Coordinates of C-alpha atoms and ligand atoms in Angstrom, one line a residue:
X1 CA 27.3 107.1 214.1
X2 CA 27.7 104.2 211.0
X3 CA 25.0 102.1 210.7
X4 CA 26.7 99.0 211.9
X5 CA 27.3 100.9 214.8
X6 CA 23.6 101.8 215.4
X7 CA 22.9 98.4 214.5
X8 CA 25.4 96.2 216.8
X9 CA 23.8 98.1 219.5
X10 CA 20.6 97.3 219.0
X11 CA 21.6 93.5 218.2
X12 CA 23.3 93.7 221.7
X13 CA 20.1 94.0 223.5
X14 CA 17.8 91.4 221.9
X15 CA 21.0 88.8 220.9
X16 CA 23.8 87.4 223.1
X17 CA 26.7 89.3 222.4
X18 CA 25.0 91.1 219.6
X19 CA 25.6 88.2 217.0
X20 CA 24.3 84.7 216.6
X21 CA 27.8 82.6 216.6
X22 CA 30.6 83.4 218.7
X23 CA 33.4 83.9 215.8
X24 CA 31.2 86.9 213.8
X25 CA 31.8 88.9 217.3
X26 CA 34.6 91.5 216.0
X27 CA 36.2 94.6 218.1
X28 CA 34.9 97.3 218.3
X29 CA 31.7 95.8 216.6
X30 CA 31.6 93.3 213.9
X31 CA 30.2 94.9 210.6
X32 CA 26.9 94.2 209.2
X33 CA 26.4 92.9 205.9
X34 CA 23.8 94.4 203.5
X35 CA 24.4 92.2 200.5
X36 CA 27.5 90.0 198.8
X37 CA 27.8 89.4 195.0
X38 CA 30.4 87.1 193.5
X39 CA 34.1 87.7 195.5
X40 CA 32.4 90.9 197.5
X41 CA 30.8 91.8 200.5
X42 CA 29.2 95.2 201.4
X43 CA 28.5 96.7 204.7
X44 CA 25.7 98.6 205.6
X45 CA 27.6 101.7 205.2
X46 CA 28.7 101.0 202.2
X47 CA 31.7 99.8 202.4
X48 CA 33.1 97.5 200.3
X49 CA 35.6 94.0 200.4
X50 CA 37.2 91.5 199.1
X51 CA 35.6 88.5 200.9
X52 CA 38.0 85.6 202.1
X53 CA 35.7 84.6 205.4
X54 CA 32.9 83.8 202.2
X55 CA 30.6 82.1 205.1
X56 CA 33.3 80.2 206.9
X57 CA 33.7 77.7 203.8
X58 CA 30.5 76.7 202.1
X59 CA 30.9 79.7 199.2
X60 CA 32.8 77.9 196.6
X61 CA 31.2 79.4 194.0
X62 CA 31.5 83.4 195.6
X63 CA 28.2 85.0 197.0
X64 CA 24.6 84.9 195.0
X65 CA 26.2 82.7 191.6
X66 CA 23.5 83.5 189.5
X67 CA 22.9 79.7 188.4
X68 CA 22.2 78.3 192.0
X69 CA 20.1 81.7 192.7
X70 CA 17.7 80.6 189.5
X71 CA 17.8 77.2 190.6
X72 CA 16.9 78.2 194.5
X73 CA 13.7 80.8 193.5
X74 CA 12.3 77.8 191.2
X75 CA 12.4 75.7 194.1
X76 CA 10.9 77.9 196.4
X77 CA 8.1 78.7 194.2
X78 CA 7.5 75.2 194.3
X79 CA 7.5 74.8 197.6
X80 CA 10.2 75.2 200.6
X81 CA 9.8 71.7 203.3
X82 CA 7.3 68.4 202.4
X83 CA 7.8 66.6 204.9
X84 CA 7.8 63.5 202.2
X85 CA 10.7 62.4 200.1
X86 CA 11.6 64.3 197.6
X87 CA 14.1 63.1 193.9
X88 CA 16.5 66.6 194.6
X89 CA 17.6 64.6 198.1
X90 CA 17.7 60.9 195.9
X91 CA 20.1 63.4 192.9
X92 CA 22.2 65.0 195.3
X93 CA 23.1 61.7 197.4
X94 CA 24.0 60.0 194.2
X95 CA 26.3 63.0 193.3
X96 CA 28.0 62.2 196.8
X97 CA 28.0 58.5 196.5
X98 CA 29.6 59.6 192.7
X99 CA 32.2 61.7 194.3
X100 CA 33.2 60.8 197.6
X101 CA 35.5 57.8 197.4
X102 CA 34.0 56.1 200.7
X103 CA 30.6 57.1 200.2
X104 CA 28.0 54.3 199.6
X105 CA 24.9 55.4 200.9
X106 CA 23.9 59.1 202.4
X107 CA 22.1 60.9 205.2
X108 CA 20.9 64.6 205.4
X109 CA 20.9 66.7 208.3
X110 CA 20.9 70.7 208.4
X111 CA 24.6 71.0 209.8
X112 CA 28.2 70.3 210.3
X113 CA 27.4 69.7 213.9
X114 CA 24.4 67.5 213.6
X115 CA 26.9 65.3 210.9
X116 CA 29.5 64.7 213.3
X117 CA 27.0 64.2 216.8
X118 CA 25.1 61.3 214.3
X119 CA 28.3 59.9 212.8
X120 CA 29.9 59.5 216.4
X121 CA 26.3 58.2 217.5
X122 CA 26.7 55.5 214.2
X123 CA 29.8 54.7 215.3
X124 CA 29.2 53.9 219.1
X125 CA 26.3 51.9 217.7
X126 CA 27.9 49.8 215.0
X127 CA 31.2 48.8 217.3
X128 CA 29.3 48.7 220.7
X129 CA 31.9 50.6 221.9
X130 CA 32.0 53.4 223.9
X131 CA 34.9 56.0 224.0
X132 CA 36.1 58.7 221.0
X133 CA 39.6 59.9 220.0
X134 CA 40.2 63.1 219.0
X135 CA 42.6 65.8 217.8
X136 CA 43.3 68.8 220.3
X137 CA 42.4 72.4 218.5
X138 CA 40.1 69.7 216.2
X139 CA 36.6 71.4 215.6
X140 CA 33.1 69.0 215.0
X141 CA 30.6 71.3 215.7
X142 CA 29.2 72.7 219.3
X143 CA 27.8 69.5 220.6
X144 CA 29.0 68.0 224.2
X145 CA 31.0 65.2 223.3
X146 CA 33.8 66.9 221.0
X147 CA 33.8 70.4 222.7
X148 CA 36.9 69.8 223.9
X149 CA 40.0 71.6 222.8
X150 CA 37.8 72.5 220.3
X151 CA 39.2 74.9 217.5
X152 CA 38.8 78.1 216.6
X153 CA 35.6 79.9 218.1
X154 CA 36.6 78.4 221.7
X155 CA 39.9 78.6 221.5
X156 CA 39.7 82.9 220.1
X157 CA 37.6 83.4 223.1
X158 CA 39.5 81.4 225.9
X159 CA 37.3 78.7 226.8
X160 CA 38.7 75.5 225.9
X161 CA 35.9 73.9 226.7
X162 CA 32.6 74.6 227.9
X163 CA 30.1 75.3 230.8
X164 CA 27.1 72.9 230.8
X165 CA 28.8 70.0 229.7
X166 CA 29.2 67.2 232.6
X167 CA 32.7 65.6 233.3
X168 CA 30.0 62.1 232.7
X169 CA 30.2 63.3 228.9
X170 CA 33.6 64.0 228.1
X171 CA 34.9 61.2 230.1
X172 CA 34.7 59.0 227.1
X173 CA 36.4 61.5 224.7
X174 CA 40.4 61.1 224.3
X175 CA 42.4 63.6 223.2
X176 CA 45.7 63.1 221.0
X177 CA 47.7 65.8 219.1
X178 CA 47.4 66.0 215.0
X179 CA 50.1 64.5 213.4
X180 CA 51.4 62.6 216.1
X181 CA 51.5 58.8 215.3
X182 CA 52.7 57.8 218.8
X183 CA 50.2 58.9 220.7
X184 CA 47.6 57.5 218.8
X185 CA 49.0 54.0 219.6
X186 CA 49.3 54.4 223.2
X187 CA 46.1 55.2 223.3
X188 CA 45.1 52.4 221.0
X189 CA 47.1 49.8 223.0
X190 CA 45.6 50.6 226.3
X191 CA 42.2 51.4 225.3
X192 CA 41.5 49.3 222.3
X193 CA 38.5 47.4 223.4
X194 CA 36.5 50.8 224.3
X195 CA 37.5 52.6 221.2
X196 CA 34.6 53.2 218.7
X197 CA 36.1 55.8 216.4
X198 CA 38.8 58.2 215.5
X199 CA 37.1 61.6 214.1
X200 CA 39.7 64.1 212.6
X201 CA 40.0 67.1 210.2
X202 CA 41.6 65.8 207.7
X203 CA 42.8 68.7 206.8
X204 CA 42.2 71.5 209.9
X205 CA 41.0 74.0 209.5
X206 CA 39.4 75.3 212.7
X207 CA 42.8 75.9 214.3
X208 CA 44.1 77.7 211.1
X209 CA 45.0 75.6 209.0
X210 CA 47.4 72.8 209.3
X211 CA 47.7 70.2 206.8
X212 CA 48.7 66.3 207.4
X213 CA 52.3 65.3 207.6
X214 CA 53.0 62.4 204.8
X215 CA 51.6 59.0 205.8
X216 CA 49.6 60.0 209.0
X217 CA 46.2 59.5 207.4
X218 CA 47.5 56.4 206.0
X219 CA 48.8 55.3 209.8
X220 CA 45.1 56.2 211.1
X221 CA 43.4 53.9 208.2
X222 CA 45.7 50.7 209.2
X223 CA 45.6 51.2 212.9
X224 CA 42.0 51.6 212.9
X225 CA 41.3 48.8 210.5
X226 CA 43.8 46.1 212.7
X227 CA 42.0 47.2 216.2
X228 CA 38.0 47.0 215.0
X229 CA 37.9 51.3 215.1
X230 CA 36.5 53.0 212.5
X231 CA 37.8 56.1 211.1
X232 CA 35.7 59.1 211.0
X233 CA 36.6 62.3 208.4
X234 CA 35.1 64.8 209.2
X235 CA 35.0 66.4 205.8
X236 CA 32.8 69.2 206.4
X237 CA 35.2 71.9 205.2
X238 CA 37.5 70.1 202.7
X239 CA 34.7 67.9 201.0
X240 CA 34.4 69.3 197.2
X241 CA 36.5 71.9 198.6
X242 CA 40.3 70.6 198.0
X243 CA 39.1 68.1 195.2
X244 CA 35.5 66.6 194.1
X245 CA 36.1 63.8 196.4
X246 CA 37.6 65.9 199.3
X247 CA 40.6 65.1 201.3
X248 CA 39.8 61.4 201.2
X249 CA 40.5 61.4 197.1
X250 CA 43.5 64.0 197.5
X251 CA 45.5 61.8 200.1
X252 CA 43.8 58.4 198.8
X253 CA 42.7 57.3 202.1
X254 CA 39.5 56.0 202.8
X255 CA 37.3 56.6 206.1
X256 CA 35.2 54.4 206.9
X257 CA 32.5 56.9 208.2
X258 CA 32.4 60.6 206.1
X259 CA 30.8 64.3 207.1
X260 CA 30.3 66.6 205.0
X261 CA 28.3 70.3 205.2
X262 CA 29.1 73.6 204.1
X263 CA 30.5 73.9 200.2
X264 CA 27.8 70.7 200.3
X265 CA 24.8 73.1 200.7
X266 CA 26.0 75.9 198.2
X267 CA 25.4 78.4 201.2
X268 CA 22.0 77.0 202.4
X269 CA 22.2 74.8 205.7
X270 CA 23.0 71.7 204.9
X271 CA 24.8 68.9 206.6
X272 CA 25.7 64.5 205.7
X273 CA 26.8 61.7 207.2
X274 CA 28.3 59.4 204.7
X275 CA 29.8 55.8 204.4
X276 CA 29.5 52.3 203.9
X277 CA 26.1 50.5 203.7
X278 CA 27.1 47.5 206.2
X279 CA 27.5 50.8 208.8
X280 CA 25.0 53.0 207.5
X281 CA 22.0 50.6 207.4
X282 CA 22.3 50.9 211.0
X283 CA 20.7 54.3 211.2
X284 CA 16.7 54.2 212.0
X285 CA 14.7 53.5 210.6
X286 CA 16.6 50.2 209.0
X287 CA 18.9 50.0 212.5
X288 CA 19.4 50.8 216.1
X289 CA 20.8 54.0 215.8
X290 CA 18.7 56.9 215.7
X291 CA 18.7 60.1 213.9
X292 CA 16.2 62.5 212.5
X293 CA 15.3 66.0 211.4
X294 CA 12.2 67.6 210.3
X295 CA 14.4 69.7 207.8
X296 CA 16.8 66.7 206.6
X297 CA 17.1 66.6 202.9
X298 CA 14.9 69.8 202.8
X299 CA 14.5 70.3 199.2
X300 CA 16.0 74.3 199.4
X301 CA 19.3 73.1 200.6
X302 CA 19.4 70.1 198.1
X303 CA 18.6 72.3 195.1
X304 CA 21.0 74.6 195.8
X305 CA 23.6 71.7 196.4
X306 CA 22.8 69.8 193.4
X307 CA 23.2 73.3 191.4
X308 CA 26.6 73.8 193.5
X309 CA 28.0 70.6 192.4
X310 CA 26.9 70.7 188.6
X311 CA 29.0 73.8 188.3
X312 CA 31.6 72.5 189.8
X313 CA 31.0 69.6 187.8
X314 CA 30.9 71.3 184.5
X315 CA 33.4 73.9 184.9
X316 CA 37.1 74.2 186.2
X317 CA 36.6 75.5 189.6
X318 CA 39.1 73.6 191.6
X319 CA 42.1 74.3 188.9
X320 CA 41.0 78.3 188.8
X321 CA 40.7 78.5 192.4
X322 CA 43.9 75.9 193.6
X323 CA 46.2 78.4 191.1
X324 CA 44.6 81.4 193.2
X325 CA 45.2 80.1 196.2
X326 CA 48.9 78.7 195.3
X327 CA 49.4 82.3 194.3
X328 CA 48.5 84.1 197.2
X329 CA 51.0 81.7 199.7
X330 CA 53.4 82.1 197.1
X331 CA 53.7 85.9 197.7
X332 CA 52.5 86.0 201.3
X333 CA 55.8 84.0 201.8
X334 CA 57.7 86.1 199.7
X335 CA 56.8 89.0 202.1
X336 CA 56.7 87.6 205.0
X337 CA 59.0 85.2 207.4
X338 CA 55.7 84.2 209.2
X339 CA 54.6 80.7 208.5
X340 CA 52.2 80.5 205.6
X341 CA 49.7 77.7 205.3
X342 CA 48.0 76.3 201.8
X343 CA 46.7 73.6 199.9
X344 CA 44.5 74.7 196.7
X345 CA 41.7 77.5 197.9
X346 CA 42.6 77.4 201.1
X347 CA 45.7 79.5 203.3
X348 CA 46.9 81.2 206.6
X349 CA 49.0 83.0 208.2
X350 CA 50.5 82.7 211.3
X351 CA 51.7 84.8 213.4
X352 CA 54.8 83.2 214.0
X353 CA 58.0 82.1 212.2
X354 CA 58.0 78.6 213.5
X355 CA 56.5 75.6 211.4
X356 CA 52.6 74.8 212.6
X357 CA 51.5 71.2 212.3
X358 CA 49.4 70.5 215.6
X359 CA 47.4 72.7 217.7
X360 CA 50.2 73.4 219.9
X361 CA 52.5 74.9 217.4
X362 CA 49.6 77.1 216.6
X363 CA 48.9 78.6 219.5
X364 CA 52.6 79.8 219.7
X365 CA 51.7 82.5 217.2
X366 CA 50.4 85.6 218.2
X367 CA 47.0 85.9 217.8
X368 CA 46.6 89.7 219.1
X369 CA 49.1 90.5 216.4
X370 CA 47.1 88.7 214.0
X371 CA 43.6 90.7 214.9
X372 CA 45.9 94.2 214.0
X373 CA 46.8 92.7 211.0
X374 CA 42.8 91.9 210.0
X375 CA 41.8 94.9 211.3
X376 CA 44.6 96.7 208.9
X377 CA 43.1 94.6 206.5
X378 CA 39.4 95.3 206.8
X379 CA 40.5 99.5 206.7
X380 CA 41.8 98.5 202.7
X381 CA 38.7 97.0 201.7
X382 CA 39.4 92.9 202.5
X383 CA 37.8 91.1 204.8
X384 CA 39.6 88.1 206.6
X385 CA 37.3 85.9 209.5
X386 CA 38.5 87.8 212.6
X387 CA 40.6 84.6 214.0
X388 CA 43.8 83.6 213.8
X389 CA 42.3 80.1 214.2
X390 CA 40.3 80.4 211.0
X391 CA 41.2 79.0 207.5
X392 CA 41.2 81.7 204.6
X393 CA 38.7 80.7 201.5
X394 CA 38.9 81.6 197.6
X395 CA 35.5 81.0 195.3
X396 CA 35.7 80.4 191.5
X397 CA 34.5 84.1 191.9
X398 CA 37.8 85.7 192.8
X399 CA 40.1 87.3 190.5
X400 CA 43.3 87.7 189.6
X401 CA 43.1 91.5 190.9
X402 CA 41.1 90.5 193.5
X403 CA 44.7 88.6 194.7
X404 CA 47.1 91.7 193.4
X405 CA 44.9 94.3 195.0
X406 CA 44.9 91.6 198.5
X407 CA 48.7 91.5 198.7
X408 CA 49.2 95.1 197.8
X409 CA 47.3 95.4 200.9
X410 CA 48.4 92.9 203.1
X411 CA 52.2 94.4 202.8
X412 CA 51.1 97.2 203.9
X413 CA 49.0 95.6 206.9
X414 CA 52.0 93.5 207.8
X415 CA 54.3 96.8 207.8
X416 CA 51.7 98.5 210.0
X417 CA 51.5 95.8 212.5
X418 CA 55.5 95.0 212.6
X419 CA 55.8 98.6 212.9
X420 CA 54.2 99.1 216.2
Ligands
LIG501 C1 32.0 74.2 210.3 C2 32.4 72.9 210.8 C3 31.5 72.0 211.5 C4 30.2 72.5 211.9 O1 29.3 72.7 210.9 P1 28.0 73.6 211.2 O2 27.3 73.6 209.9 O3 28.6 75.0 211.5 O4 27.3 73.0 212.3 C5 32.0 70.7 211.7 N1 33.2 70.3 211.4 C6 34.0 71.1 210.7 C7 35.4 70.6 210.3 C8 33.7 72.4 210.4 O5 34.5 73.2 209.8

């Protein structure tokens, strides 16, 4: 028996499932990584691949860059939590507030999910308001208020919501389709004086990937500024992913409330809530709202984001990768009629031949077809995220071969699967 093998059924005993986070679970058994160095990841039996999952997003850089690594075993022989404020969290929010367009001021949490639950929290708090739109197939993380119709992991495993989360909770949490302007001002006509926010993927990516039609984001940012709503972006996959300053610099539309996480953390846990002072001097302990963390701004994750963004800073990450990533849509279209989704590092494929712009759209693909096809895929030595709601990543560590070798592969996956 492989050593995954052997392993996943140990993990099944001791850990729900045999993995700690619903999407890593993989049939027969998900494999288990031994190490990862630049664009690859190897298994504990030794095989090798091509990684495009690269952590669910925050790998920009590919796995272990040598630079960050230095950077991260200084810190730690320095010391890994203080409990005291530190000048890596003071350096690292000034590169945000640099960067981000709408970023004035900056919290730290550990996660995507903590960002959104505080920026929704500072939102209800700053308008007095109480209910929440939000985009169907949309994922913020796995707290109770937006765990509804929520993206990738929930959607792959059939439970569009969750157990343990009262009707009293969701109640105040509307749901509208991406890209569809209408609905949006229904609900903002009837509901208006209750709304506190808007929160959005600017960019999804936790449904595949779908990107905005022209002049939505622009119709959220005037509809929310006329009605007293503030606009939330949750930015925690596209922020210094699709441009330094994220989605909000590539579409030049301004939130008025920013989270970011992943690519933000260089691959340690790492999570913000960013925005303007007048909102965010109402987080404790200046304002009302509270929030808190014995590992905010620990000085691990902030080293290895401020050596994250000085690479990226220094060197032409987003051109090298944006190319790559243009590339490989480019020739996945050219052997495929399924519908293809890019913008810079990021792609999918769907599973079906009609366009994908909301979550609806996307589930019309097949997504058993799509698990043959990553399956295929993992037996040539590249490893997808085993979801056909799941965005595909490139790191400034990919190559061109790295992209040949991928579509040489992926034609004969595709082939495979059609054949059956
Ligand atoms: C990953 C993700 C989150 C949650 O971040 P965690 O660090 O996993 O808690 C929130 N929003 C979006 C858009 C994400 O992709």
């Amino acid at each position: 028996m492989g050593r995954s093998k052997k392993l996943y059924e140990r993990a099944k005993k001791v850990l729900v499932g045999g993995v700690n986070s619903p999407v890593r679970a993989m049939k027969p058994y998900p494999f288990f990584t031994k190490h990862a160095k630049g664009s690859k990841i190897y298994d504990v039996d030794g095989n090798e691949y091509i990684d495009y999952c690269l952590a669910y997003g925050p790998l920009i850089l590919g796995h272990a860059h040598d630079y960050v690594v230095g950077k991260i075993k200084e810190q730690a022989e320095r010391g890994t939590a203080y409990g005291t404020p530190t000048e890596q969290e003071v350096i690292l929010a000034e590169k945000v507030v640099k960067h981000v367009p709408s970023a004035e001021m900056v919290r730290f949490v550990n996660s995507g999910t903590e960002a959104t639950m505080s920026a929704i929290r500072l939102a209800r708090g700053y308008t007095g308001r109480r209910k929440i739109i939000k985009i169907e197939g949309a994922f913020h993380g796995a707290h109770d208020y937006v765990l509804v119709k929520a993206g990738s992991g929930a959607t792959t495993h059939g439970v569009p919501t969750s157990a343990g989360i009262p009707e009293d909770t969701t109640k105040n949490t509307i749901l509208v389709p991406f890209n569809d302007e209408e609905a949006v001002e229904s609900v903002v006509k009837r509901e208006r004086e209750d709304i506190a926010c808007i929160i959005l993927e600017p960019i999804m990516g936790n449904a595949g990937l779908i990107l905005p039609k022209d002049g939505y984001l622009k119709f959220l940012r005037e509809i929310t500024e006329e009605n007293g709503i503030l606009l939330i972006f949750d930015e925690v996959i596209t922020g210094f992913r699709v441009s330094m300053g994220g989605a909000q610099e590539y579409y030049g539309v301004e939130p008025d409330i920013t989270t970011l996480g992943k690519v933000l953390g260089g691959g340690l846990p790492i999570g913000a809530i960013a925005g303007k002072r007048e909102i965010m001097e109402n987080f404790s302990p200046l304002g009302k709202v509270y929030q808190a963390g014995t590992f905010n701004g620990n000085p691990m994750s902030m080293t290895s984001g401020i050596a994250t963004l000085e690479v990226l800073e220094r060197e032409n990450v987003h051109e090298k990768i944006n190319s790559l990533g243009e590339k490989i849509a480019k020739e996945l279209r050219s052997i495929t009629d399924y519908y293809v989704s890019n913008i810079g590092s990021m792609f999918q494929i769907f599973f079906t031949e009609e366009e994908v712009y909301d979550y609806a759209t996307a589930q019309r693909s097949n997504a058993e077809k799509f698990l043959e096809f990553q399956r295929a895929l993992l037996s040539e030595g590249i490893f997808l995220p085993p979801s056909q709601f799941e965005t595909n990543f490139i790191s400034y560590a990919h190559t061109k071969e790295d992209v040949e070798k991928t579509i040489a592969a992926m034609e004969n996956a595709l082939r495979k699967v059609s054949g059956k």
